[in-house]
Amino acid sequence: MTPRLTDWWRLRSRREQGLLALMAALAVLTLAWLLFIRPLGDAVAAAKERHDRAVMALAEARGQAAIIRRFEGARTPTPQGSLESIIAAAAAQAGFQLSRVQPDGEDRLSLSLASAKPQAFFAWLDRLASGQGLVVDRLNVTSNSDRTLAVELTLRRRGG
């Protein structure tokens, strides 16, 4: 094949040979552009995009970590006194009549309410959790016919 190619090349004029050499050089440059430079540019752009997303995710995680640290620092202190007296005082303050109060160990208390309005009950429960440092262990709520709730509840001290 080489002798045929050299014969073909020799049959071309000096001007045609220059143009063919220029065309081959441009073809090589175009192939290099398409096969190497352009894919590398796309890879760099994709890496920059991934980096930007990672920076955003890191900033979001740091912000959430700061919020968590703030919440951990603002924990409510464990109330002093017996759990029964704390619950009885909080229920009386909220206007609830406790139908059953039964201690379940030193740091747990089971209680029942025969009738409580839903909004008032859940607000009271939230105040116990946030202000008194108590945690709901078990909650059983049934609706009464008069749009109130019958509640069976077990509370414990946080960390207990």
Tab-separated table of C-alpha atoms in Angstrom:
chain	number	residue	atom	x	y	z
A	1	MET	CA	0.000	0.000	0.000
A	2	THR	CA	2.891	2.351	0.678
A	3	PRO	CA	4.230	2.295	-2.940
A	4	ARG	CA	0.775	3.118	-4.284
A	5	LEU	CA	0.414	5.979	-1.756
A	6	THR	CA	3.842	7.439	-2.618
A	7	ASP	CA	3.045	7.226	-6.332
A	8	TRP	CA	-0.272	8.967	-5.734
A	9	TRP	CA	1.511	11.681	-3.676
A	10	ARG	CA	4.116	12.277	-6.399
A	11	LEU	CA	1.405	12.743	-9.007
A	12	ARG	CA	0.081	15.757	-7.049
A	13	SER	CA	1.343	19.245	-7.715
A	14	ARG	CA	3.296	21.163	-5.066
A	15	ARG	CA	0.212	23.245	-4.317
A	16	GLU	CA	-2.050	20.173	-3.943
A	17	GLN	CA	0.507	18.550	-1.621
A	18	GLY	CA	0.502	21.659	0.603
A	19	LEU	CA	-3.282	21.750	0.725
A	20	LEU	CA	-3.488	18.023	1.521
A	21	ALA	CA	-0.892	18.446	4.319
A	22	LEU	CA	-2.876	21.402	5.694
A	23	MET	CA	-6.106	19.342	5.532
A	24	ALA	CA	-4.459	16.433	7.383
A	25	ALA	CA	-3.132	18.802	10.075
A	26	LEU	CA	-6.595	20.340	10.530
A	27	ALA	CA	-8.175	16.869	10.704
A	28	VAL	CA	-5.681	15.868	13.423
A	29	LEU	CA	-6.421	19.074	15.376
A	30	THR	CA	-10.184	18.527	15.048
A	31	LEU	CA	-9.902	14.926	16.244
A	32	ALA	CA	-7.697	15.994	19.148
A	33	TRP	CA	-10.273	18.636	20.067
A	34	LEU	CA	-13.181	16.180	19.901
A	35	LEU	CA	-11.431	13.236	21.557
A	36	PHE	CA	-9.363	14.938	24.287
A	37	ILE	CA	-9.882	18.631	24.935
A	38	ARG	CA	-13.682	18.735	24.869
A	39	PRO	CA	-14.213	15.679	27.162
A	40	LEU	CA	-11.645	17.110	29.599
A	41	GLY	CA	-13.495	20.440	29.632
A	42	ASP	CA	-16.791	18.649	30.297
A	43	ALA	CA	-15.183	16.659	33.108
A	44	VAL	CA	-13.807	19.840	34.693
A	45	ALA	CA	-17.239	21.525	34.463
A	46	ALA	CA	-18.914	18.489	36.045
A	47	ALA	CA	-16.297	18.437	38.827
A	48	LYS	CA	-16.903	22.135	39.521
A	49	GLU	CA	-20.653	21.491	39.687
A	50	ARG	CA	-20.168	18.568	42.114
A	51	HIS	CA	-17.839	20.726	44.195
A	52	ASP	CA	-20.424	23.520	44.365
A	53	ARG	CA	-23.104	21.042	45.488
A	54	ALA	CA	-20.739	19.624	48.118
A	55	VAL	CA	-19.924	23.097	49.425
A	56	MET	CA	-23.652	23.855	49.711
A	57	ALA	CA	-24.308	20.541	51.490
A	58	LEU	CA	-21.432	21.219	53.894
A	59	ALA	CA	-22.762	24.681	54.698
A	60	GLU	CA	-26.230	23.250	55.301
A	61	ALA	CA	-24.845	20.495	57.539
A	62	ARG	CA	-22.812	23.020	59.531
A	63	GLY	CA	-25.914	25.172	59.972
A	64	GLN	CA	-27.939	22.200	61.167
A	65	ALA	CA	-25.120	21.179	63.518
A	66	ALA	CA	-25.156	24.681	65.022
A	67	ILE	CA	-28.912	24.416	65.563
A	68	ILE	CA	-28.480	21.019	67.219
A	69	ARG	CA	-25.717	22.374	69.489
A	70	ARG	CA	-27.969	25.284	70.435
A	71	PHE	CA	-30.823	22.893	71.303
A	72	GLU	CA	-28.506	20.645	73.283
A	73	GLY	CA	-27.280	23.627	75.271
A	74	ALA	CA	-30.831	24.761	75.990
A	75	ARG	CA	-32.095	21.549	77.548
A	76	THR	CA	-34.498	22.029	80.362
A	77	PRO	CA	-33.290	21.036	83.804
A	78	THR	CA	-34.851	18.006	85.420
A	79	PRO	CA	-37.517	19.206	87.858
A	80	GLN	CA	-36.972	18.622	91.549
A	81	GLY	CA	-39.506	16.826	93.710
A	82	SER	CA	-41.574	13.746	93.195
A	83	LEU	CA	-42.983	13.125	89.771
A	84	GLU	CA	-46.448	12.684	91.263
A	85	SER	CA	-46.427	16.156	92.861
A	86	ILE	CA	-45.080	17.784	89.681
A	87	ILE	CA	-47.808	16.201	87.516
A	88	ALA	CA	-50.568	16.914	90.065
A	89	ALA	CA	-49.567	20.594	90.263
A	90	ALA	CA	-49.320	20.935	86.460
A	91	ALA	CA	-52.703	19.211	85.954
A	92	ALA	CA	-54.380	21.432	88.563
A	93	GLN	CA	-52.871	24.532	86.956
A	94	ALA	CA	-54.193	23.438	83.539
A	95	GLY	CA	-57.615	22.612	85.004
A	96	PHE	CA	-57.493	18.846	84.487
A	97	GLN	CA	-59.031	16.356	86.894
A	98	LEU	CA	-56.770	13.295	87.102
A	99	SER	CA	-58.867	10.156	87.470
A	100	ARG	CA	-55.941	7.827	88.187
A	101	VAL	CA	-52.323	8.457	89.184
A	102	GLN	CA	-50.076	5.464	89.673
A	103	PRO	CA	-46.317	5.644	90.215
A	104	ASP	CA	-44.427	3.151	88.068
A	105	GLY	CA	-40.974	3.208	89.633
A	106	GLU	CA	-39.064	6.277	90.797
A	107	ASP	CA	-39.002	8.177	87.514
A	108	ARG	CA	-42.224	6.981	85.798
A	109	LEU	CA	-45.853	7.775	86.361
A	110	SER	CA	-49.025	6.401	84.761
A	111	LEU	CA	-52.124	8.551	84.814
A	112	SER	CA	-55.605	8.800	83.338
A	113	LEU	CA	-57.856	11.681	82.409
A	114	ALA	CA	-61.541	10.924	81.871
A	115	SER	CA	-62.224	14.095	79.915
A	116	ALA	CA	-59.949	16.710	78.369
A	117	LYS	CA	-60.330	19.085	75.437
A	118	PRO	CA	-57.835	18.096	72.713
A	119	GLN	CA	-56.172	21.494	72.238
A	120	ALA	CA	-55.795	22.060	75.985
A	121	PHE	CA	-54.490	18.540	76.600
A	122	PHE	CA	-51.813	18.590	73.892
A	123	ALA	CA	-50.716	22.103	74.897
A	124	TRP	CA	-50.378	20.864	78.503
A	125	LEU	CA	-48.428	17.836	77.302
A	126	ASP	CA	-46.081	20.092	75.322
A	127	ARG	CA	-45.517	22.302	78.390
A	128	LEU	CA	-44.663	19.206	80.441
A	129	ALA	CA	-42.167	18.070	77.813
A	130	SER	CA	-40.506	21.437	77.206
A	131	GLY	CA	-40.819	23.130	80.594
A	132	GLN	CA	-40.587	20.227	83.017
A	133	GLY	CA	-38.236	17.950	81.093
A	134	LEU	CA	-40.699	15.040	80.991
A	135	VAL	CA	-41.013	12.529	78.167
A	136	VAL	CA	-44.121	10.665	77.032
A	137	ASP	CA	-43.486	6.939	77.207
A	138	ARG	CA	-46.961	5.731	76.299
A	139	LEU	CA	-50.059	7.555	75.156
A	140	ASN	CA	-53.502	6.100	74.513
A	141	VAL	CA	-56.191	8.571	73.469
A	142	THR	CA	-59.855	7.812	72.786
A	143	SER	CA	-62.524	10.283	71.759
A	144	ASN	CA	-65.588	10.739	73.937
A	145	SER	CA	-69.056	11.494	72.593
A	146	ASP	CA	-68.852	15.117	73.832
A	147	ARG	CA	-65.788	16.048	71.673
A	148	THR	CA	-63.353	15.505	74.513
A	149	LEU	CA	-60.644	12.900	74.931
A	150	ALA	CA	-60.175	10.072	77.398
A	151	VAL	CA	-56.444	9.727	77.972
A	152	GLU	CA	-54.175	7.070	79.439
A	153	LEU	CA	-50.608	8.293	79.679
A	154	THR	CA	-47.230	7.231	81.032
A	155	LEU	CA	-44.628	9.943	81.641
A	156	ARG	CA	-41.002	9.670	82.698
A	157	ARG	CA	-38.193	12.031	83.507
A	158	ARG	CA	-35.868	12.816	80.635
A	159	GLY	CA	-32.866	10.535	80.696
A	160	GLY	CA	-34.663	8.066	82.963
